[in-house]
CSV table of C-alpha atoms in Angstrom, one decimal:
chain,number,residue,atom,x,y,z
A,146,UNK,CA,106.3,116.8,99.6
A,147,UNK,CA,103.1,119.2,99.7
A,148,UNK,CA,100.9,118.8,96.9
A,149,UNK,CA,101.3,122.1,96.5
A,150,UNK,CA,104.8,122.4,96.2
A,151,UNK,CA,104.9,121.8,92.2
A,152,UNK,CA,103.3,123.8,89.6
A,153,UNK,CA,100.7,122.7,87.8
A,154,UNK,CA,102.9,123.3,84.5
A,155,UNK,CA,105.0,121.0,85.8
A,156,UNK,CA,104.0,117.8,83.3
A,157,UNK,CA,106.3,115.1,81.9
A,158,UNK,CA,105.7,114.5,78.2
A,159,UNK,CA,104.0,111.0,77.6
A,160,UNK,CA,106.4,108.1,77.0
A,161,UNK,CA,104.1,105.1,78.3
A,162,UNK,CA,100.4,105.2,78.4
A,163,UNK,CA,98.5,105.7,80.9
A,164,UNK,CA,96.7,103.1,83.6
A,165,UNK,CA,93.3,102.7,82.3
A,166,UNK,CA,90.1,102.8,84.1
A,167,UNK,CA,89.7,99.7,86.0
A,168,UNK,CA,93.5,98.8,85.3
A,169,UNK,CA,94.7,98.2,89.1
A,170,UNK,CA,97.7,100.2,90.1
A,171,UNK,CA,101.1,98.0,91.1
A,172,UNK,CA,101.4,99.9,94.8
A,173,UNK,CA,97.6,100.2,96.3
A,174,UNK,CA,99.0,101.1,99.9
A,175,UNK,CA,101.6,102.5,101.4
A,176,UNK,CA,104.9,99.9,101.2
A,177,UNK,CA,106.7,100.8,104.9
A,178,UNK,CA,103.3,99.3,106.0
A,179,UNK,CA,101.6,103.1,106.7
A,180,UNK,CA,98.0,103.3,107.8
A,181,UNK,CA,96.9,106.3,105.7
A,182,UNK,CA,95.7,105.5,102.1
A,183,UNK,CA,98.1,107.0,99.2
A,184,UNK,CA,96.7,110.4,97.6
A,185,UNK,CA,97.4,111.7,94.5
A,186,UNK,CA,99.5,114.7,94.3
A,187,UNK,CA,100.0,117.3,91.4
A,188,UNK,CA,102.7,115.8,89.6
A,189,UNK,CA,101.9,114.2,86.6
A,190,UNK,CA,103.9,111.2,84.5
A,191,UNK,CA,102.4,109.2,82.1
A,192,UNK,CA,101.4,106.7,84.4
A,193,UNK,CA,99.6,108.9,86.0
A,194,UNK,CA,99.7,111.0,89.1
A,195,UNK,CA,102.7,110.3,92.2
A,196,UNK,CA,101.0,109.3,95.0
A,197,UNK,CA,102.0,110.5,98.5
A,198,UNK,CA,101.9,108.6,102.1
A,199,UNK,CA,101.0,111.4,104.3
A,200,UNK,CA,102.4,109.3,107.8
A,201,UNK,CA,105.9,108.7,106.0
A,202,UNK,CA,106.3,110.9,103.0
A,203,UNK,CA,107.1,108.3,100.7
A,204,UNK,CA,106.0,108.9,97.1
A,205,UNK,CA,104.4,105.9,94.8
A,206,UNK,CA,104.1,105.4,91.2
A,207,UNK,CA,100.5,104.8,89.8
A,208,UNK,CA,102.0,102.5,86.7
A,209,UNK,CA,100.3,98.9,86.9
A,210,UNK,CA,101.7,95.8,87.2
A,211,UNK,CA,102.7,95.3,83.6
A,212,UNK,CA,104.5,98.9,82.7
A,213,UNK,CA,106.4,98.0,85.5
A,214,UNK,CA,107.7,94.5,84.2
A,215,UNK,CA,108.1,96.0,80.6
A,216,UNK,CA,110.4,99.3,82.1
A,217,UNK,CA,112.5,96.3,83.7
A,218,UNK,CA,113.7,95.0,80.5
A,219,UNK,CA,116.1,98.4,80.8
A,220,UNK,CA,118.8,97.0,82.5
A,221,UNK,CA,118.3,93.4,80.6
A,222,UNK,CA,122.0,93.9,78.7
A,223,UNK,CA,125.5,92.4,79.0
A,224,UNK,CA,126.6,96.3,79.3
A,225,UNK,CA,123.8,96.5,82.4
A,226,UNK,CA,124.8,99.8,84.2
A,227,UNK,CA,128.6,100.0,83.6
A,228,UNK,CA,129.8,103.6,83.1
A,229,UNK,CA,131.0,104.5,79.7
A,230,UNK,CA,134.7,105.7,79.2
A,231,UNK,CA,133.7,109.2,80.2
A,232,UNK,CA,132.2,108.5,83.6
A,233,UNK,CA,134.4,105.1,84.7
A,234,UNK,CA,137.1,107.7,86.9
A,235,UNK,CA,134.0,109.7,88.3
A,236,UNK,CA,131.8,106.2,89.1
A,237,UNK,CA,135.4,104.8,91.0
A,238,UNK,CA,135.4,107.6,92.8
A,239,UNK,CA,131.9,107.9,94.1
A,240,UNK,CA,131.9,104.3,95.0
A,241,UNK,CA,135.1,104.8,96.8
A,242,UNK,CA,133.9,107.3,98.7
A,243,UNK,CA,130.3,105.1,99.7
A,244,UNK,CA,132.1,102.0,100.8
A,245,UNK,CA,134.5,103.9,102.6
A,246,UNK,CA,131.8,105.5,104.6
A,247,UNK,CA,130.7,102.1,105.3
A,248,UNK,CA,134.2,100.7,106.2
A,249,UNK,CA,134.5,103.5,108.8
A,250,UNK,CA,131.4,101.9,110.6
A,251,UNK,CA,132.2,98.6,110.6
A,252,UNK,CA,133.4,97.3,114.2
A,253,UNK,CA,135.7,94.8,112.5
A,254,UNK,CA,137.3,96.1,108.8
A,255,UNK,CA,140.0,93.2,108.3
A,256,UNK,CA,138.9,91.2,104.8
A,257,UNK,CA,135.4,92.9,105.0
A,258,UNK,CA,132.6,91.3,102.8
A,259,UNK,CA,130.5,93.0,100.5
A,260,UNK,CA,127.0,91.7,99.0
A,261,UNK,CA,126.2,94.0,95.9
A,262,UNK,CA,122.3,93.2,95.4
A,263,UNK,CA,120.9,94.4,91.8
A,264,UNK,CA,125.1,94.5,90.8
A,265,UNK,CA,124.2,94.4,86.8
A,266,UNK,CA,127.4,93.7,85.1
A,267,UNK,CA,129.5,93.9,88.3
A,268,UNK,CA,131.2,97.3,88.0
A,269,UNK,CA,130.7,98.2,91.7
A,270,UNK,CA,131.9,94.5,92.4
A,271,UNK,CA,135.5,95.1,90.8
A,272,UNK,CA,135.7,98.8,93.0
A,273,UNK,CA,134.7,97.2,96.0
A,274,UNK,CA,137.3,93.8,95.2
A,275,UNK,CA,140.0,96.7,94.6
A,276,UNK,CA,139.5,98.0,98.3
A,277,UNK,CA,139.5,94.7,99.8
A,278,UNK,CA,136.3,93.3,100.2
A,279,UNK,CA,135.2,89.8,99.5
A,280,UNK,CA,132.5,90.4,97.0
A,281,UNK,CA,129.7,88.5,95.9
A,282,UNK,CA,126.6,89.8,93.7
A,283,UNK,CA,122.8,89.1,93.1
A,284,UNK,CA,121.4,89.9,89.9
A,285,UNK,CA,117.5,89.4,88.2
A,286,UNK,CA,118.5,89.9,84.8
A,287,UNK,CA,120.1,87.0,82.7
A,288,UNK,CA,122.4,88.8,80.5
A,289,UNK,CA,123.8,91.5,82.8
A,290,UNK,CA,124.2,88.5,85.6
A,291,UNK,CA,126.1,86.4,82.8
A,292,UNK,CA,128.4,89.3,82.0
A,293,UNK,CA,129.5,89.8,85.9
A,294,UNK,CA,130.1,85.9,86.0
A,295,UNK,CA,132.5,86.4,82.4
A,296,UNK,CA,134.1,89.1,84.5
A,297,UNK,CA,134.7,86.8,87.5
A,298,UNK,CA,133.0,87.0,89.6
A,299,UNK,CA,130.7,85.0,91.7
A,300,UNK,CA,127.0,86.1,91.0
A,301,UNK,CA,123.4,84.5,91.5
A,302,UNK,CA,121.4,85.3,88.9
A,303,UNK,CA,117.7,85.4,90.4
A,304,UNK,CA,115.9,87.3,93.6
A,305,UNK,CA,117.9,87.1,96.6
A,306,UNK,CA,116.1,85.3,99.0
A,307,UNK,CA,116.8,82.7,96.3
A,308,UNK,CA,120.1,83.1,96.5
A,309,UNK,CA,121.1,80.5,99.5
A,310,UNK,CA,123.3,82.6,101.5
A,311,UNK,CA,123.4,82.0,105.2
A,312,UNK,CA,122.6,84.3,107.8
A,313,UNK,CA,125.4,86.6,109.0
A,314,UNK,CA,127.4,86.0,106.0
A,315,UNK,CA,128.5,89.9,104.7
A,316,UNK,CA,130.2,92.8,106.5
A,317,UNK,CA,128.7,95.1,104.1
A,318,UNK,CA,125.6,95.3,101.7
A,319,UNK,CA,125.1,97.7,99.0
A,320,UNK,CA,121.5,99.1,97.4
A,321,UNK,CA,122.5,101.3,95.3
A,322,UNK,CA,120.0,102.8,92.8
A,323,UNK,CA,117.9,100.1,93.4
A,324,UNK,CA,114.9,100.1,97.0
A,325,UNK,CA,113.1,102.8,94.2
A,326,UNK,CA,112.4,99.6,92.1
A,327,UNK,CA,110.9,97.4,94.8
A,328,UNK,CA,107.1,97.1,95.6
A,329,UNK,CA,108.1,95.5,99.3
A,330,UNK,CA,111.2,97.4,100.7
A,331,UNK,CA,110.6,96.1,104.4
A,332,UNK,CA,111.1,92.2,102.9
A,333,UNK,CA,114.2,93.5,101.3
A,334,UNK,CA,115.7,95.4,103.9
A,335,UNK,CA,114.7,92.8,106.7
A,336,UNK,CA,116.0,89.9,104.3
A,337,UNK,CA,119.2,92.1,104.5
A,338,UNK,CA,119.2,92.4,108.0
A,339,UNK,CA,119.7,88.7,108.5
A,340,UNK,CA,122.5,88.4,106.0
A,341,UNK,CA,124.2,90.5,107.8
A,342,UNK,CA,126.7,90.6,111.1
A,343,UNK,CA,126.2,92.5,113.9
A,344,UNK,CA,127.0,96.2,113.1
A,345,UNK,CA,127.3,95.4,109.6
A,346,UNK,CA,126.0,98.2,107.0
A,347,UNK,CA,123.9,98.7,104.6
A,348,UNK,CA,124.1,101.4,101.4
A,349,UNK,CA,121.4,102.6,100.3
A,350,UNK,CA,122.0,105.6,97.3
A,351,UNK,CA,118.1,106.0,95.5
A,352,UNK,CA,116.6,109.7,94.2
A,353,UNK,CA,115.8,112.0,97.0
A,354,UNK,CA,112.0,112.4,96.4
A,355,UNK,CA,111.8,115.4,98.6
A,356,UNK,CA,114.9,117.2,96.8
A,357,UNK,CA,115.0,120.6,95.8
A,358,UNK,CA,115.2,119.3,92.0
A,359,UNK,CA,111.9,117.2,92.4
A,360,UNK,CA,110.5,120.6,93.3
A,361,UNK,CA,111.5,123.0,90.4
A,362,UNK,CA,111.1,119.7,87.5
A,363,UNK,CA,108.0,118.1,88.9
A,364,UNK,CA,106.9,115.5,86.4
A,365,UNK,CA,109.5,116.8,84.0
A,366,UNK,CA,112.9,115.5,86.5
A,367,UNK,CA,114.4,112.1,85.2
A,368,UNK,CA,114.4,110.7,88.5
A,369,UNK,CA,110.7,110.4,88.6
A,370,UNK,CA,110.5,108.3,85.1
A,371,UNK,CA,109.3,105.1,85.1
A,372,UNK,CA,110.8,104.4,81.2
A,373,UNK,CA,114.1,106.3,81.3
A,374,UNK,CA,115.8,104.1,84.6
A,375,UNK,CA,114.4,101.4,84.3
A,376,UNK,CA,111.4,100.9,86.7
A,377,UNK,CA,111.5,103.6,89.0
A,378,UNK,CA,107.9,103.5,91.5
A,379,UNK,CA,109.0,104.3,94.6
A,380,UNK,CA,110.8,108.1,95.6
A,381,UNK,CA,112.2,108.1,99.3
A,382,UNK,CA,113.1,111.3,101.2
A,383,UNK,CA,115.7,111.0,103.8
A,384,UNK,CA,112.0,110.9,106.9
A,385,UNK,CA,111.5,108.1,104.6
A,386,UNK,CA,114.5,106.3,104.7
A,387,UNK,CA,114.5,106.9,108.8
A,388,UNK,CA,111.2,104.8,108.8
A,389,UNK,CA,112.8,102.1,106.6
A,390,UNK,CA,115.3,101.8,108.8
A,391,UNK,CA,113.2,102.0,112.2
A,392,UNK,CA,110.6,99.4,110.5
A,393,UNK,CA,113.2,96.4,109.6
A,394,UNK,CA,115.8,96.8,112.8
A,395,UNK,CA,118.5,99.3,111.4
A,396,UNK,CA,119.8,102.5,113.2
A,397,UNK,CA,120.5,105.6,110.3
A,398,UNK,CA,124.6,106.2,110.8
A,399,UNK,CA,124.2,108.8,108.1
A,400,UNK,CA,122.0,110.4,105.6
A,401,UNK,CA,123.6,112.5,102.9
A,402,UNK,CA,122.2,114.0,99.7
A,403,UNK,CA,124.3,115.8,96.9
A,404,UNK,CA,123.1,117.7,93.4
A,405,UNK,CA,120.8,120.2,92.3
A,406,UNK,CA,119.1,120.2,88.6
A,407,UNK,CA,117.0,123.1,87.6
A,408,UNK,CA,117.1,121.4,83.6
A,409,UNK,CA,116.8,117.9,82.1
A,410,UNK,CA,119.6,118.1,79.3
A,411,UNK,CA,117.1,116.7,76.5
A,412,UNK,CA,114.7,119.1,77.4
A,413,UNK,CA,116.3,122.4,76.7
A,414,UNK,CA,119.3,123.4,74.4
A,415,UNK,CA,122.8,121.9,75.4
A,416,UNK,CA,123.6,126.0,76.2
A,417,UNK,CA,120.8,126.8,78.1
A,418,UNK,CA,121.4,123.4,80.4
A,419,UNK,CA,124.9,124.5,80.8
A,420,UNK,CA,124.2,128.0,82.2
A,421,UNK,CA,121.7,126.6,84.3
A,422,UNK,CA,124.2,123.9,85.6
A,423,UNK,CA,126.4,127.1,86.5
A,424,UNK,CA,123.6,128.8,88.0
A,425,UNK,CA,122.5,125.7,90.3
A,426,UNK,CA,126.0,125.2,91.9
A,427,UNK,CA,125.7,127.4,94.8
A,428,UNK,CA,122.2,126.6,95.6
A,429,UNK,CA,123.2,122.8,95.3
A,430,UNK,CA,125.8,123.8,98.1
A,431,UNK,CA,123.0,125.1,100.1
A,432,UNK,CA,120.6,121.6,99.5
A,433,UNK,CA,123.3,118.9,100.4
A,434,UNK,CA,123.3,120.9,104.0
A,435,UNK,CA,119.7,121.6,104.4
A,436,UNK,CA,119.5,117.4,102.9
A,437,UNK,CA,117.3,118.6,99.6
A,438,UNK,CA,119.9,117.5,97.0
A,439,UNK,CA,118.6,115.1,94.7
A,440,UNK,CA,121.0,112.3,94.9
A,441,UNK,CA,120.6,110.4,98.7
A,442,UNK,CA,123.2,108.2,100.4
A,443,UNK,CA,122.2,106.4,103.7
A,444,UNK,CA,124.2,103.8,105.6
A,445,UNK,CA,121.7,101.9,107.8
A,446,UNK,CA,124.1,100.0,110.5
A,447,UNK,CA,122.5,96.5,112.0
A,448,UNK,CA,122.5,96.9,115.2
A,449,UNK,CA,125.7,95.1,117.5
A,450,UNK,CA,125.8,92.0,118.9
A,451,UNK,CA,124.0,92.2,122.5
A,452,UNK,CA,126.2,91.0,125.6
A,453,UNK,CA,124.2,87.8,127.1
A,454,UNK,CA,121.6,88.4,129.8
A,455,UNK,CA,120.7,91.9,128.9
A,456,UNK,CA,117.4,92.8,128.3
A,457,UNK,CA,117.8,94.0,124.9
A,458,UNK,CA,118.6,90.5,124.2
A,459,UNK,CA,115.6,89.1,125.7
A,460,UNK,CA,113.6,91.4,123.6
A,461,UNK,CA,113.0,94.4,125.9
A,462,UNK,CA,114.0,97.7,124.6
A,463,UNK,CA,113.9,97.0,121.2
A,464,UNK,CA,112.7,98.7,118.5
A,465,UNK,CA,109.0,97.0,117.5
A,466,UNK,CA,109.3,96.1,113.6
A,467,UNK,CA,105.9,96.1,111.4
C-alpha cells in the first residue's frame, strides 16, 4: 500500500511504548526473503511506523523483540479464542464454509485429516471433527493447549516442528489468524508443505493489509494492533500471500477477502458505528470483488503427486523456492 494512501491524521492512540533509539526492531528485512530494505510508511502505532517491502507488498511491525513476547501472553487462557455465546453459530458457520472450500480441493475427501496449528482451546478442532476430519492440534500456550486436551482432543502443546509428526501425515492444514504472528512465514509454510499429501491444502485466513479498511482507519484499524490480538507484526495482502505460496511450493486455488470497516466500535459512539456499519455494506460488496475486504481467506494446495520419470519429478520445471 502507497505511503501515501493514508492520512496523516490517521494515528492509533498509544497502548505500548515506543522502540527506543538503539532498541533493534523484531523484523529488520523483509520475511518472504525480499531484496529491498523495509521503509517506513505513514501509518503510525505505538510501536512505531509499519514498514513496507516494496518487491512484495508485505507490511512489518517495528515493535522489538520483547513487546512482541509480552502481546503473546493474549491468548495465554484456558478460554484461548473460543467464541462467546453470541458469536459460537456465526464462528460454526464461517469455519464450515473454510474447510469446505478446502474439502472441494482435496483429490481424495474420504476420512480427511485436519492439522489446526495455533488451535487455542480447540474450537475449530470440534467444527472440523463434526464434518469428518481426523483432527489433531498444535498449540504454544500452556493453558489454552491444556484446555483443548480437557476437551479431547489430541494436542502438542509447543512449536510445531516440535511436534513429531511425520511427513505426509494431514489432508488438510489450517492457519487461521495466525502467519500475522510469525517473524519466519517461509519455515512455517515450508514445514507445512512436508506434513502434508500431495494436493493437500492449506488455510490461511489473516487481516488483508492492503484492504479498503486499512485505508480509511490507518493506525486507528484493530487489525493493525500489536496489543489488542495478541501479537499482530506482519499484514499480508492477497500479492503477498501469492509470493508466500510461490516461495515454499504451494499453487494459490483461491484468494478471497470479505468486510469493510469505516469505524472501530470503541472509538466512536455505539450509534455512530452502527450507521456507519449500514453505510459500509454496499461498498463492502464492491471490496470482496475488487479483493480489498479486510478479512482474507487463501487455500494454498501442495502440489500433486508427480507420475514417475517426468521431469517435474526430477526437478525440472519446478517452481525455484528461496
Amino acid at each position: 500500500m502507497p505511503a501515501a494512501a493514508v492520512p496523516d491524521d490517521h494515528r492509533q492512540r498509544a497502548d505500548a511504548a515506543p522502540v527506543r533509539a538503539g532498541q533493534a526492531r523484531l523484523i529488520d528485512s523483509c520475511p518472504l526473503g525480499c531484496t529491498p530494505p523495509l521503509r517506513p510508511i505513514n501509518i503510525l502505532l505505538p510501536e512505531g511506523p509499519l514498514q513496507r517491502c516494496s518487491e512484495c507488498s508485505l507490511l512489518v511491525s517495528s515493535c522489538s523483540a520483547a513487546q512482541h513476547e509480552a502481546s503473546l501472553a493474549h491468548w495465554d487462557t484456558t478460554g484461548g479464542t473460543t467464541p462467546d455465546a453470541r458469536s459460537v453459530r456465526r464462528f460454526r458457520t464461517v469455519t464450515r464454509r473454510r474447510l469446505a472450500l478446502a474439502l472441494a480441493l482435496l483429490p481424495d475427501r474420504s476420512r480427511p485429516s485436519l492439522l489446526d496449528v495455533g488451535c487455542s482451546s480447540g474450537s475449530l478442532l470440534e467444527v472440523a471433527a463434526g464434518m469428518g476430519f481426523a483432527v489433531k492440534g498444535v498449540e504454544i500456550a500452556p493453558a489454552a493447549a491444556a484446555a483443548a486436551r480437557r476437551a479431547g482432543f489430541d494436542v502438542h502443546q509447543g512449536l510445531l516442528q516440535d511436534a513429531g509428526h511425520a511427513p505426509q501425515s494431514f489432508d488438510v492444514i489450517t492457519l487461521v489468524e495466525l502467519i500475522e504472528h510469525v517473524t519466519d512465514p517461509l519455515a512455517l509454510l515450508r514445514h507445512c508443505h512436508r506434513l502434508l499429501r500431495p494436493g493437500g491444502v492449506v488455510v490461511v485466513n489473516t487481516p488483508n493489509g492492503a484492504s479498503w479498511t486499512a485505508r480509511v482507519l490507518g493506525g486507528r484499524w484493530e487489525g493493525f494492533s500489536l496489543v489488542k490480538l495478541g501479537g499482530h507484526i506482519c499484514f499480508y495482502s492477497p500479492a503477498a500471500i501469492r509470493v508466500l505460496a510461490e516461495r515454499t511450493g504451494f499453487d494459490v486455488a483461491a484468494v478471497r477477502t470479505r468486510h469493510l470497516r469505516l469505524t472501530e466500535p470503541d472509538s466512536v459512539p455505539r450509534v455512530v458505528h452502527r450507521l456507519a456499519k449500514l453505510a459500509a455494506k454496499p461498498a463492502a460488496l464492491a471490496a470482496r470483488w475488487f479483493g480489498t475486504g479486510h478479512d482474507m481467506l487463501a487455500a494454498l494446495q501442495r502440489r500433486p503427486a508427480v507420475p514417475p520419470g517426468t521431469d517435474a519429478q526430477a526437478g525440472f520445471g519446478s517452481r525455484p523456492s528461496r
